[in-house]
Coordinates of C-alpha atoms in Angstrom, one line a residue:
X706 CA 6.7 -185.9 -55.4
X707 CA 10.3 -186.5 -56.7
X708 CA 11.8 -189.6 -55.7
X709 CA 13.6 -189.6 -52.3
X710 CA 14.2 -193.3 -51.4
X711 CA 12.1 -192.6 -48.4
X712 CA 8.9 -194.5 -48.1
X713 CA 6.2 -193.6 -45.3
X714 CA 5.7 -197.0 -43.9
X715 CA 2.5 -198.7 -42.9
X716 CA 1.4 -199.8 -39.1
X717 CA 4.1 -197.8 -38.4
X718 CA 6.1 -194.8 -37.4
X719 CA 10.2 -195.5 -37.9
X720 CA 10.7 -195.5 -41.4
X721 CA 14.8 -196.7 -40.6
X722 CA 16.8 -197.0 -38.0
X723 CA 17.0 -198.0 -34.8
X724 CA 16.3 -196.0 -31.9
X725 CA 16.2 -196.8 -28.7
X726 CA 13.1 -198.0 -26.6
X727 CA 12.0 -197.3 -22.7
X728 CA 8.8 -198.1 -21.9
X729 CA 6.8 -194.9 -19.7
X730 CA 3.6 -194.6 -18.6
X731 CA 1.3 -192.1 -20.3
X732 CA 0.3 -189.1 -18.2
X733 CA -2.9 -186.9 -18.7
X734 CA -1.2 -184.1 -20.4
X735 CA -2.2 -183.9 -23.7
X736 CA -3.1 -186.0 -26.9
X737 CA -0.7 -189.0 -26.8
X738 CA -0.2 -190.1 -30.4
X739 CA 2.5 -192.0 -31.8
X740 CA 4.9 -189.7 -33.6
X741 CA 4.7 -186.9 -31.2
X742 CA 7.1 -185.6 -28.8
X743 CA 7.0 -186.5 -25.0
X744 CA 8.5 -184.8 -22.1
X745 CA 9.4 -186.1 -18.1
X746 CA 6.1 -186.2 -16.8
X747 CA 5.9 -185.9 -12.7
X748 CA 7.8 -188.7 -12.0
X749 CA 10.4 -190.3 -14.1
X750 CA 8.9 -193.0 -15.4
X751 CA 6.0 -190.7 -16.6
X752 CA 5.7 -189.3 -20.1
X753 CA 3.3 -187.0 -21.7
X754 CA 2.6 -184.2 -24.7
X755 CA 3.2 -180.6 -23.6
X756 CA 2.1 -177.4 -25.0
X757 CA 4.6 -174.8 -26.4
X758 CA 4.8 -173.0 -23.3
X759 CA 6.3 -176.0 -21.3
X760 CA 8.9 -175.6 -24.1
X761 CA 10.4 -172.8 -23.0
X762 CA 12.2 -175.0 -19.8
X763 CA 11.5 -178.7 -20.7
X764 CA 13.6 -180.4 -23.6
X765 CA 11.9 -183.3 -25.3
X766 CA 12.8 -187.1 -24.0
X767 CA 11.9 -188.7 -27.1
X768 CA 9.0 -189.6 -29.3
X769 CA 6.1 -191.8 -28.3
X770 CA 6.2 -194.6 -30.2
X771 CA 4.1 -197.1 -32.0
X772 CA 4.9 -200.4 -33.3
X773 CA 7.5 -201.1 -30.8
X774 CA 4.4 -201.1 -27.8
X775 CA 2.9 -203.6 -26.0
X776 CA 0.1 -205.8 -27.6
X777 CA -2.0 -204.9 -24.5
X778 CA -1.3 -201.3 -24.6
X779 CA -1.1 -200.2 -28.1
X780 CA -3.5 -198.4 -29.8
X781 CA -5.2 -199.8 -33.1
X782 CA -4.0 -197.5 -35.8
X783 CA -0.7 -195.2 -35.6
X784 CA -3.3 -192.1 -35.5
X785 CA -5.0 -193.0 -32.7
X786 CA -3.8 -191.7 -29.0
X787 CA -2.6 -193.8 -25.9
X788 CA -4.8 -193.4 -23.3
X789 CA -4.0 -191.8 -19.8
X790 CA -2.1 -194.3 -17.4
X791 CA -1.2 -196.6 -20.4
X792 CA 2.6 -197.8 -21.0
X793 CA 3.7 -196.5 -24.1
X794 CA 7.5 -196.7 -26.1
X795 CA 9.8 -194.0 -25.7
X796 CA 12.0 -193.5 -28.7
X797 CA 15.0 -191.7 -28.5
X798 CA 18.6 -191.7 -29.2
X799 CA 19.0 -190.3 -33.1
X800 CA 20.1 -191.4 -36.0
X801 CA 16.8 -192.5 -37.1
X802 CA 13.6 -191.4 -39.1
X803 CA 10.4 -190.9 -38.0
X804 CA 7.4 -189.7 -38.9
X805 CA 6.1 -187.0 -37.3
X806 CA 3.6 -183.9 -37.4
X807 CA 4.3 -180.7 -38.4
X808 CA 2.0 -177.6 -37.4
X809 CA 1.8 -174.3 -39.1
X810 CA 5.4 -174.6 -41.1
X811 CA 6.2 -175.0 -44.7
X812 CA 9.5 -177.1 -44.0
X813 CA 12.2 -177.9 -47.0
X814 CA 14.3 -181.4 -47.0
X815 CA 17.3 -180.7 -44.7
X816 CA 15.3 -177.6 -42.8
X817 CA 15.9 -177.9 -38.9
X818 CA 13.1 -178.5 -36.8
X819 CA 12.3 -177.8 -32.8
X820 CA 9.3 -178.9 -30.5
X821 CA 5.9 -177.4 -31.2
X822 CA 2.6 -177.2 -29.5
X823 CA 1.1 -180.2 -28.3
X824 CA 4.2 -182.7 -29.4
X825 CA 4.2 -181.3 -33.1
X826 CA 7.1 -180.2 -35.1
X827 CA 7.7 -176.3 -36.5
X828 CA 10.8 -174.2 -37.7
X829 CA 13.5 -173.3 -35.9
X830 CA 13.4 -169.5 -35.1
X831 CA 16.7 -167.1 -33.8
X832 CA 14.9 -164.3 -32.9
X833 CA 14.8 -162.9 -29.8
X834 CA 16.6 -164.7 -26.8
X835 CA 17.7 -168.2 -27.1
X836 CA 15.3 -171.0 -25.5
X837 CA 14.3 -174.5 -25.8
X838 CA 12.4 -173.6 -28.6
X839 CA 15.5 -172.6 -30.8
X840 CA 16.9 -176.0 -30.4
X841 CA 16.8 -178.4 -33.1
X842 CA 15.8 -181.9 -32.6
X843 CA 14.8 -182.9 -35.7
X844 CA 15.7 -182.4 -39.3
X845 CA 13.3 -182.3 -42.6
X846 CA 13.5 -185.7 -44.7
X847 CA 11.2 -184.4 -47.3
X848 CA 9.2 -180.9 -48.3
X849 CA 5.7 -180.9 -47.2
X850 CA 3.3 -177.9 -47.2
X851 CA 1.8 -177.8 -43.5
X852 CA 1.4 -174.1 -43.1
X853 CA -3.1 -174.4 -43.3
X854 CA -2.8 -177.8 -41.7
X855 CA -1.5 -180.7 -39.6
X856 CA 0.7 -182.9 -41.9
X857 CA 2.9 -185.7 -41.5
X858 CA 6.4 -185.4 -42.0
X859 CA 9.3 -187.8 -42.3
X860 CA 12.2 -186.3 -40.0
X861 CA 15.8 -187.5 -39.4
X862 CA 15.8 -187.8 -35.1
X863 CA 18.6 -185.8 -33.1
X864 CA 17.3 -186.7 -30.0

């Protein structure tokens, strides 16, 4: 790996910057892990992981976040999920990094990136009609291989 002057940290998820933070409480809509993307859940103060076909009509509010949680809500380790009715950092705003997964993608530093399946990162796409899964919300800090497997990426925030 060539030298980047990005570091992955540990016990946590912002590698630099500041986003900002709203506290939301975790519905039961999919895996909650820090690092993922979270959409309005049924009431605005609700959060929760989508699948790809909520995409389509639902943009991202943010990413769930880790170290900035709760002592009484967070989870132990940065890969392990919040659990359903838990309150859990919102992070939003941009200009930051974060690390984040990526599904099924081969991404390149500087590559756009646009909500996945269940909160996960993939490439941005123009074919076909335009739709909330054409629009970039986060861009590659580094190259990583993900195409057989879930890997973690560190990803310059634009939301």
């Amino acid at each position: 790996m060539a030298y980047n002057q990005l570091q992955k940290p540990t016990g946590k998820i912002v590698e630099r910057g500041n986003p900002l933070v709203m506290e939301h409480k975790v519905d039961s809509t999919g895996p909650a892990l820090p690092g993922r993307l979270v959409y309005k859940g049924t009431n605005d103060d609700d959060a929760g992981v989508k699948s790809a076909t909520d995409n389509v009509t639902n943009m991202p509010i943010g990413w769930l976040g880790y170290e900035q949680a709760s002592a009484s809500y967070k989870p132990s380790d940065e890969d392990t999920a919040y659990s359903t009715g838990d309150f859990a950092p919102v992070l939003n705003g941009g200009h930051f990094i974060i690390v984040s997964a990526l599904s099924a993608v081969n991404a390149t530093k500087g590559q756009y990136l646009c909500a996945g399946e269940s909160g996960m990162l993939t490439a941005v796409t123009t074919e076909g009609s335009a739709s909330m899964k054409s629009v970039p919300i986060a861009i590659a800090m580094e190259s990583v291989n993900a195409s057989t497997s879930i890997t973690d990426c560190a990803v310059l925030s634009l939301i």
